[in-house]
Coordinates of C-alpha atoms and ligand atoms in Angstrom, one line a residue:
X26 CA 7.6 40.3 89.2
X27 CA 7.4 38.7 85.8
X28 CA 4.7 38.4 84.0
X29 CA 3.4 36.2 81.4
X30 CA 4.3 37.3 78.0
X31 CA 1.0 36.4 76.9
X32 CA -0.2 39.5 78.3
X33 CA 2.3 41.8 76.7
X34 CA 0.2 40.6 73.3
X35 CA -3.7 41.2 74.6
X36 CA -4.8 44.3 72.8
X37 CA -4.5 47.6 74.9
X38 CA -8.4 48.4 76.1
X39 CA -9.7 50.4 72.9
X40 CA -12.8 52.5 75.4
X41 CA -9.9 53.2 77.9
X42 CA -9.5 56.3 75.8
X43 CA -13.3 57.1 75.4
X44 CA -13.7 56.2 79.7
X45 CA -10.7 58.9 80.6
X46 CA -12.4 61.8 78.4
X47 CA -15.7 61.1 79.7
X48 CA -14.7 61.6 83.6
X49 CA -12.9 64.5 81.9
X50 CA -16.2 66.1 80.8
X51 CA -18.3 65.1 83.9
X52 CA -15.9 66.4 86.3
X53 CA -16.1 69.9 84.7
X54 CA -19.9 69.1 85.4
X55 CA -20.9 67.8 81.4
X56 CA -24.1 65.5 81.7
X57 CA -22.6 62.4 79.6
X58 CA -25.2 60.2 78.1
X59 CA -23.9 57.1 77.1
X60 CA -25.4 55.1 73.8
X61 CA -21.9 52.5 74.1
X62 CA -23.3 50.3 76.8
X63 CA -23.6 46.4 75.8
X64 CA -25.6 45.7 79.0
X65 CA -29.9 45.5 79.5
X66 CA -30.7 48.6 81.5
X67 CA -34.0 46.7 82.2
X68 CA -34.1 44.5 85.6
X69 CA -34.3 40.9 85.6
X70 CA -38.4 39.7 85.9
X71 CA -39.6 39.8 89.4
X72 CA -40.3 35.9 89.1
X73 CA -36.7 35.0 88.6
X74 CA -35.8 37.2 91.5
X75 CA -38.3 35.7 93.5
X76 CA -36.7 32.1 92.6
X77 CA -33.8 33.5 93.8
X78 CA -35.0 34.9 97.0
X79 CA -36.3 31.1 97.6
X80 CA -33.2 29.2 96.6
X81 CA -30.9 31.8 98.4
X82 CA -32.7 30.2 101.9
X83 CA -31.9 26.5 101.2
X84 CA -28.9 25.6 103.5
X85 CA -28.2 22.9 100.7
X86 CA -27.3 25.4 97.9
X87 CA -24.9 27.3 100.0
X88 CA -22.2 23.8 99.6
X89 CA -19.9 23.4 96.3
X90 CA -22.4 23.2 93.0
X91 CA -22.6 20.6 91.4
X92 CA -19.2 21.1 88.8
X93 CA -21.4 20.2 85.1
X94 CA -24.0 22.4 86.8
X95 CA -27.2 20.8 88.6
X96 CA -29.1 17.9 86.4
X97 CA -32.2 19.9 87.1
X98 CA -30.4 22.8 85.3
X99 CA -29.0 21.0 82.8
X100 CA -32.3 19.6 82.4
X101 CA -33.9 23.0 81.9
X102 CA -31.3 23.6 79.2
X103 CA -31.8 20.7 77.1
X104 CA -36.1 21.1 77.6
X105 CA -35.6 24.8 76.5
X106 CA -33.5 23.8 73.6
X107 CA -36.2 21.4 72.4
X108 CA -39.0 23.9 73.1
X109 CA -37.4 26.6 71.5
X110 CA -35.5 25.3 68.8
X111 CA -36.6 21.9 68.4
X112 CA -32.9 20.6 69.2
X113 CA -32.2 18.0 71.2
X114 CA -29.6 17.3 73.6
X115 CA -28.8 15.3 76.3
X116 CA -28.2 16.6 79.7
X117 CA -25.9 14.6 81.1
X118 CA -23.3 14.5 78.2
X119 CA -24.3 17.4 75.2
X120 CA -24.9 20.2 78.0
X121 CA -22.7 21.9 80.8
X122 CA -23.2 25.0 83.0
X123 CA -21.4 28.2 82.2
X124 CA -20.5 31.0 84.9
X125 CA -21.5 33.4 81.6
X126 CA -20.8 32.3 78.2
X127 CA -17.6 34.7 78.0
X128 CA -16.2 31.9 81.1
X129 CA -17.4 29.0 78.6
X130 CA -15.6 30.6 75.5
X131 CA -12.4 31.9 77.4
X132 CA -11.8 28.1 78.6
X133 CA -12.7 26.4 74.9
X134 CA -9.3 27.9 73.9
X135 CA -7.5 26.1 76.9
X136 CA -9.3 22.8 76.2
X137 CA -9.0 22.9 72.4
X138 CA -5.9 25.0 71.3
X139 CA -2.0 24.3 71.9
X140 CA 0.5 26.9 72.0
X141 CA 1.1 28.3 68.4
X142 CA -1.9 26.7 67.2
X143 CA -4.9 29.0 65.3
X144 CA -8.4 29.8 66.1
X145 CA -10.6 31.8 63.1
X146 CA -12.1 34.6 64.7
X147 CA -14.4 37.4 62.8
X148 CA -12.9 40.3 61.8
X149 CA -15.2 41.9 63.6
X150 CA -16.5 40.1 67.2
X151 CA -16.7 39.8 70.5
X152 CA -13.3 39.9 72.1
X153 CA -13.0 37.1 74.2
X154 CA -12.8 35.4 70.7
X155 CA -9.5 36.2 70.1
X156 CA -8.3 37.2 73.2
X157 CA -8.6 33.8 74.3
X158 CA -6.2 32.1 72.1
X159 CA -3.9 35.2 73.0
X160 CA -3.9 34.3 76.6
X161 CA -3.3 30.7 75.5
X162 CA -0.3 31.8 73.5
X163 CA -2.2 30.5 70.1
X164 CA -3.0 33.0 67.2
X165 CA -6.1 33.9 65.2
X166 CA -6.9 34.2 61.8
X167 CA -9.1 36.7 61.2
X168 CA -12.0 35.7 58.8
X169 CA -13.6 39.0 56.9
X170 CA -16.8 40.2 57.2
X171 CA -18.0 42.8 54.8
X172 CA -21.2 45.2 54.7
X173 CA -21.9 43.6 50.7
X174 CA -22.3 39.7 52.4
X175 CA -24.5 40.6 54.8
X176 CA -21.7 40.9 57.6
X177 CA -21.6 37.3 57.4
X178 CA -17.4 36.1 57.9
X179 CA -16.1 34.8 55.4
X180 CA -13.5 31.4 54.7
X181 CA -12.1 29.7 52.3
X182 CA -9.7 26.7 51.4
X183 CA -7.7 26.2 48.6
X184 CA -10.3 23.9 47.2
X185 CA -12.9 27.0 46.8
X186 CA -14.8 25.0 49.9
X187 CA -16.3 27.8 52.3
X188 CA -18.2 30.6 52.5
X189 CA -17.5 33.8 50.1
X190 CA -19.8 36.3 49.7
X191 CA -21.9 36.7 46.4
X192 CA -19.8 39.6 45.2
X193 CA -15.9 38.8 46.3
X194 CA -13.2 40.8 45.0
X195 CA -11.1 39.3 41.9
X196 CA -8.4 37.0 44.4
X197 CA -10.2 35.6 47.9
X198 CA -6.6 36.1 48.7
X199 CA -6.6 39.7 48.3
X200 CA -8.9 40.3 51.4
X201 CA -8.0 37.3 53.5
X202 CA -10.9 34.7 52.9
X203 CA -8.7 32.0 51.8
X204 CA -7.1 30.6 54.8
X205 CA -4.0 29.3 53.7
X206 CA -3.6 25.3 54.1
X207 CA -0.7 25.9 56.2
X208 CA -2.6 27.9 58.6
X209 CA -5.4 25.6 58.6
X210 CA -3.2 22.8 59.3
X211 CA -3.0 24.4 62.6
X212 CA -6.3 25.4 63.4
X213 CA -8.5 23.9 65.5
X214 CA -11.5 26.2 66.7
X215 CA -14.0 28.7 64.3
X216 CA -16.2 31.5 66.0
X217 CA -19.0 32.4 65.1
X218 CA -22.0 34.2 66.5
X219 CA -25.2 35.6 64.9
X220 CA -27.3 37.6 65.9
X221 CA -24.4 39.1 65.8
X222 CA -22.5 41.8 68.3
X223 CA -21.7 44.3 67.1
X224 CA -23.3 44.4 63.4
X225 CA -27.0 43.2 64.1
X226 CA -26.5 40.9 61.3
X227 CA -28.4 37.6 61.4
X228 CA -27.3 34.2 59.5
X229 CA -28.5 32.2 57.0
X230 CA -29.5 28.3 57.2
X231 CA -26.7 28.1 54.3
X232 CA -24.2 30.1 55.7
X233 CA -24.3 27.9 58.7
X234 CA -24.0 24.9 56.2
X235 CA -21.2 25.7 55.3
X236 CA -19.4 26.4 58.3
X237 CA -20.6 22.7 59.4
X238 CA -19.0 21.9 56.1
X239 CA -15.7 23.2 56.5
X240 CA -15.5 22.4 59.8
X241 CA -15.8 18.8 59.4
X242 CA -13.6 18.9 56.5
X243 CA -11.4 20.3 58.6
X244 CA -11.3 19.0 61.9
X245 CA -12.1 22.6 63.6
X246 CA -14.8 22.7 66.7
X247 CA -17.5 24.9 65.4
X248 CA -18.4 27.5 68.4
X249 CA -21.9 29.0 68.3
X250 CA -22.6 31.9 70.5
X251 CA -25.9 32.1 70.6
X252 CA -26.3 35.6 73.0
X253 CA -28.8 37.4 71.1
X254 CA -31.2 34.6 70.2
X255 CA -33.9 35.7 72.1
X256 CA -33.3 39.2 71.0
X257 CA -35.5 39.3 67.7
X258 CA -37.8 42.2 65.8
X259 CA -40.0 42.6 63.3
X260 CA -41.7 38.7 63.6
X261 CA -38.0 37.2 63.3
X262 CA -37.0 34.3 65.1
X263 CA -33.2 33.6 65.3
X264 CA -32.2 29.7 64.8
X265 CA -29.5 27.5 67.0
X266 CA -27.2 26.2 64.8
X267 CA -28.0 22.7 66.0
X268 CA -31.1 22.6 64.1
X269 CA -29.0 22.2 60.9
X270 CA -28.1 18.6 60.1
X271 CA -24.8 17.2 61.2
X272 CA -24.3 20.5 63.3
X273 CA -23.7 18.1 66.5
X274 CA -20.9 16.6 65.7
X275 CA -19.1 19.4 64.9
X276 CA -20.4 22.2 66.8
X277 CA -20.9 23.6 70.3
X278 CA -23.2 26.5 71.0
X279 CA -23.3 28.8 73.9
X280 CA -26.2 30.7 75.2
X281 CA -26.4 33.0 77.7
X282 CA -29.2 34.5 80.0
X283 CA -27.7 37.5 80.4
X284 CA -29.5 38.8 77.1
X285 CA -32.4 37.3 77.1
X286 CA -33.6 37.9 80.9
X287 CA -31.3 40.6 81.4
X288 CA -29.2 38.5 83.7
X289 CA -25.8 39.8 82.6
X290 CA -24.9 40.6 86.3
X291 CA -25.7 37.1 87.5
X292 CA -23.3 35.0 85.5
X293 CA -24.9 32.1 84.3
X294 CA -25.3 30.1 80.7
X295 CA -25.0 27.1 79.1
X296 CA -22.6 24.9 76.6
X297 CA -24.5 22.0 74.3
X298 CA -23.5 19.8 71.7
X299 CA -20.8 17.8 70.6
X300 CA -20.5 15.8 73.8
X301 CA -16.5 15.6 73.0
X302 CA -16.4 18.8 73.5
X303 CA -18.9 19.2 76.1
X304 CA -16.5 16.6 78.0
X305 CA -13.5 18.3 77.3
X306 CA -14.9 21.8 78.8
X307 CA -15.8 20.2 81.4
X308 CA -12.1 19.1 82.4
X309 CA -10.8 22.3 82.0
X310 CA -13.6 23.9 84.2
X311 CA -13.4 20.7 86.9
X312 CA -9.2 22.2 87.2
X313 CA -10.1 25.3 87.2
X314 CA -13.7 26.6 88.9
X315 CA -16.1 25.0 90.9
X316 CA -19.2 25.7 88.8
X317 CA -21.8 28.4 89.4
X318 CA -23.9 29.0 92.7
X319 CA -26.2 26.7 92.7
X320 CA -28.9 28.7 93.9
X321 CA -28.4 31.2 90.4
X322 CA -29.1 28.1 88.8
X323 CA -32.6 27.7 89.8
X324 CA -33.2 31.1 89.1
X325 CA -31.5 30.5 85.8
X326 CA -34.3 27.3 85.7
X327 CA -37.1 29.8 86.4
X328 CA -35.9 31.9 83.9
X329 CA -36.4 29.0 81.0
X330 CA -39.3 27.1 82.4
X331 CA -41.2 29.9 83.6
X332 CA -43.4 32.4 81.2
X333 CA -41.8 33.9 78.2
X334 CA -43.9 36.8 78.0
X335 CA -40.8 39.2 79.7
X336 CA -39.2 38.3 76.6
X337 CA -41.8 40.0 74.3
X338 CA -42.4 42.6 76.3
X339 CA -38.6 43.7 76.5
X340 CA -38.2 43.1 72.6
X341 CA -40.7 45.6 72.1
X342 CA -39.3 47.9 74.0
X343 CA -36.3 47.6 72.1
X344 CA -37.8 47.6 68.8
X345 CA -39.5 51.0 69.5
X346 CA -36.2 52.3 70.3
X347 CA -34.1 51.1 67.3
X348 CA -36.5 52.8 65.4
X349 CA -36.5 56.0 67.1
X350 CA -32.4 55.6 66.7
X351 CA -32.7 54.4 63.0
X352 CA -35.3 57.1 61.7
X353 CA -33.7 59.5 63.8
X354 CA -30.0 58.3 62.1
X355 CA -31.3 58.2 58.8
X356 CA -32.8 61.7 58.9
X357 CA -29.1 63.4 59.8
X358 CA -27.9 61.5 57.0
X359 CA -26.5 58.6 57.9
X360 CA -26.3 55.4 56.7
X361 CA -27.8 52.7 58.6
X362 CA -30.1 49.7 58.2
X363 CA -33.0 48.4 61.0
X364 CA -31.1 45.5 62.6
X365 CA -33.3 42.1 63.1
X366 CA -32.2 41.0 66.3
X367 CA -29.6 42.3 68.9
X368 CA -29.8 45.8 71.2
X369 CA -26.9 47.4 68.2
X370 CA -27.4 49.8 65.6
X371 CA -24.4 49.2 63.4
X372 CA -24.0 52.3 60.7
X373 CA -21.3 54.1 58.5
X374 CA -20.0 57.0 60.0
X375 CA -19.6 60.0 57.8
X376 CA -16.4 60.8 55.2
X377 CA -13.5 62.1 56.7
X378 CA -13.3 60.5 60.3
X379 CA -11.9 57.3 61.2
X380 CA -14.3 55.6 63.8
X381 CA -12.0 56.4 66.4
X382 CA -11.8 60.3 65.6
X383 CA -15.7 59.8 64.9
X384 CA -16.3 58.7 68.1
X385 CA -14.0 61.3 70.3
X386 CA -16.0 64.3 68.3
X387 CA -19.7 63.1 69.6
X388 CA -18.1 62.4 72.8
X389 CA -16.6 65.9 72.7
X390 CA -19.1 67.8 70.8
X391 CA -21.9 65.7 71.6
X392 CA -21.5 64.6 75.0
X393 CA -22.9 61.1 73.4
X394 CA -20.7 58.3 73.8
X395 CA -21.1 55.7 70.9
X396 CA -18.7 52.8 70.4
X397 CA -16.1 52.8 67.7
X398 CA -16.1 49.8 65.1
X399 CA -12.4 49.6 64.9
X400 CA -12.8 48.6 68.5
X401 CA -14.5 45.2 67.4
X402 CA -11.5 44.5 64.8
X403 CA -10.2 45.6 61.8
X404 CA -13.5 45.7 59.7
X405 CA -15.6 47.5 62.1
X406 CA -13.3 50.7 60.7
X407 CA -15.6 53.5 59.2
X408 CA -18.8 52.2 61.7
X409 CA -19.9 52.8 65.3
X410 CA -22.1 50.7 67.5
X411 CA -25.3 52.2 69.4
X412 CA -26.7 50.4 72.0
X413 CA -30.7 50.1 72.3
X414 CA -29.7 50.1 76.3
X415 CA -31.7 54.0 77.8
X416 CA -34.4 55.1 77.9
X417 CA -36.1 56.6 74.9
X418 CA -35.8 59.7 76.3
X419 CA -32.6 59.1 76.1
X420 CA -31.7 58.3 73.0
X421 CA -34.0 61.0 71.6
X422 CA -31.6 63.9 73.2
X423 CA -28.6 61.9 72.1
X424 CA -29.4 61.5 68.7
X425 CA -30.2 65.4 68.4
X426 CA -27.2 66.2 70.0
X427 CA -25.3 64.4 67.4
X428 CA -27.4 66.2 65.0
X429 CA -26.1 69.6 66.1
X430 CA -22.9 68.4 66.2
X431 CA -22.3 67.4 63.0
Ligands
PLP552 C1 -23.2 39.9 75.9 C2 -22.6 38.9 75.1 C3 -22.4 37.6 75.6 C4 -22.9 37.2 77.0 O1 -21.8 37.0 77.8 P1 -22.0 36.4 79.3 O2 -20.6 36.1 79.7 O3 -22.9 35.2 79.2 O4 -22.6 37.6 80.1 C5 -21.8 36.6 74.8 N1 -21.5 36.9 73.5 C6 -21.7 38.1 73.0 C7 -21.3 38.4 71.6 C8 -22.2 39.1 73.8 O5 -22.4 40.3 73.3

């Protein structure tokens, strides 16, 4: 068989490592707790079960979905996005079911981005940001992101348009923020996503201006994954990126239930915006899927129309454990900052190990597995990711075995 050489270019799995030495330990007996999960250990509310239950016994849901998704969901989308954000969008052409936002992304690159052609991806993200354009034999230019700017990337043109944090070194070259022209003569998608995965980090309404900016200068879709919105602490409320001016015509964002009513099993979410975009998506999906169950998207309706509260209740749950996990951090020395938003607790690892070797000696020592930054891209070196996803309990053992460890 011969496979696509696409594949021979998708980075090897960076936890495959971490996975084998962990059913290493436990089949000598080693309890393993795992702080490296990116998944709500909470259940979905009872209500939107219960919508399920009832939409589950309607013969009509068990046909083909509608492909966009169900008006009524696409509906609930566009009322949500008023209600929460004050954004409108039209149902019928600015929104379009996702089966997850990681399907929505995945397929961007296949409706946007031609062989050889760039995306600009964070140096540190989610992977299906660049792992997209790989499987679509395109390439990515990495945009940095630095602990100094806030973890917010960074771009340039050779007209000093962009973003560049306060304190950039001597030549934006020297660190990669300029993109060069040629490169951006090829580009035709930016990433971005805050409240952010892996870092915690949250954006500003400028930062976002300027990505509008430069992406209308330069003929780029603007992505906006939105994942984490609902995900907020300390009286923090995270925007969409469609309540900044212009943002529409430039700029899709996806959001995602999985997060915010700890759906990530069920698979749904939602593309809105630029309705060229929102059209094109929906070509590719139309060749390619058949859209999501229907009956998932009624419980994905009673998710956003129904109470909120589960929301609150679930952030505060996740508050009191980042701060168990920070203090707890903090007091073995480490150095690491109370994220606003997000279940990640990004923080420098101490001198002398890469994140990699920091990693394998909590795993080893520890029994604690903890995500390496390096795994997220080439910034993420020197930092791990802890996820707010056990039980305080938990954590609290975790973090004290670390303690001894070190
Ligand atoms: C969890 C997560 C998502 C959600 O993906 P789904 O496919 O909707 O489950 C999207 N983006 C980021 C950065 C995430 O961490």
């Amino acid at each position: 068989m011969r496979t696509a050489d696409c594949l021979n270019h998708i980075e090897p799995y960076l936890f495959a490592q971490i996975d084998a030495k962990r059913e290493a330990l436990e089949a000598q007996g080693v309890e393993v707790l795992s702080l490296g999960i990116g998944d709500p250990d909470m259940p979905t509310p009872p209500h939107i079960v219960a919508a399920m239950h009832k939409a589950i016994d309607n013969p009509k849901n068990h046909q083909y979905p509608d492909y966009a998704g169900s008006l009524a969901y696409r509906q609930a989308c566009a009322d949500w996005m008023r209600s929460r954000f004050g954004v409108s969008v039209d149902p019928k052409s600015e929104v379009l079911a996702l089966i997850g936002s990681k399907e929505g992304i995945g397929h961007l690159h296949v409706a946007f981005v031609n062989p050889g052609e760039y995306v600009l991806a964070p140096s540190i993200g989610y992977p299906v940001y660049s792992g997209g354009a790989i499987l679509d034999n395109a390439k990515v230019w990495y945009m940095p992101m630095r602990e100094q700017t806030g973890w917010l990337a960074e771009f340039a043109d050779a007209d000093g348009d962009g973003y560049v944090g306060p304190d950039a070194p001597a030549s934006e070259a020297d660190y990669g923020a300029l993109v060069p022209d040629e490169i951006l003569a090829k580009a035709k998608i930016m990433f971005l996503g805050y409240p952010n995965n892996p870092t915690g980090a949250v954006a500003t309404p400028e930062f976002f201006d300027a990505a509008i900016a430069f992406c209308k200068k330069h003929d780029l879709l603007l992505v906006h994954d939105n994942a984490y919105s609902e995900i907020c602490y300390d009286g923090y409320l995270a925007p969409s990126i469609l309540e900044r001016p212009g943002a529409k015509e430039v700029c899709i964002e996806v959001f995602s239930m999985s997060k915010a009513y700890n759906m990530t099993g069920w698979r749904i979410a939602f593309a809105c915006g630029a309705p060229e975009a929102i059209k094109a998506l929906g070509t590719v999906k139309n060749n390619l899927d058949s859209g999501q169950f229907t009956a998932i998207q009624e419980a994905a309706i009673a998710a956003m129309s129904g109470p909120q509260d589960c929301i609150r209740e679930q952030c505060a749950i996740y508050q009191r454990r980042r701060d168990l996990i920070v203090d707890a951090l903090q007091a073995i020395g480490l150095d690491c900052h109370a994220p606003k938003a997000t279940i990640y607790v990004w923080t420098r690892i101490p001198e002398g190990y890469s994140s990699a070797e920091f990693a394998e000696h909590v795993l080893t020592d520890a029994h604690v597995i903890v995500t390496p930054g390096s795994g997220y891209g080439r910034d993420g070196e020197g930092y791990i990711r802890i996820s707010l996803t056990c039980p305080d309990d938990q954590i609290l053992e975790s973090v004290k075995r670390i303690k001894e460890s070190l």
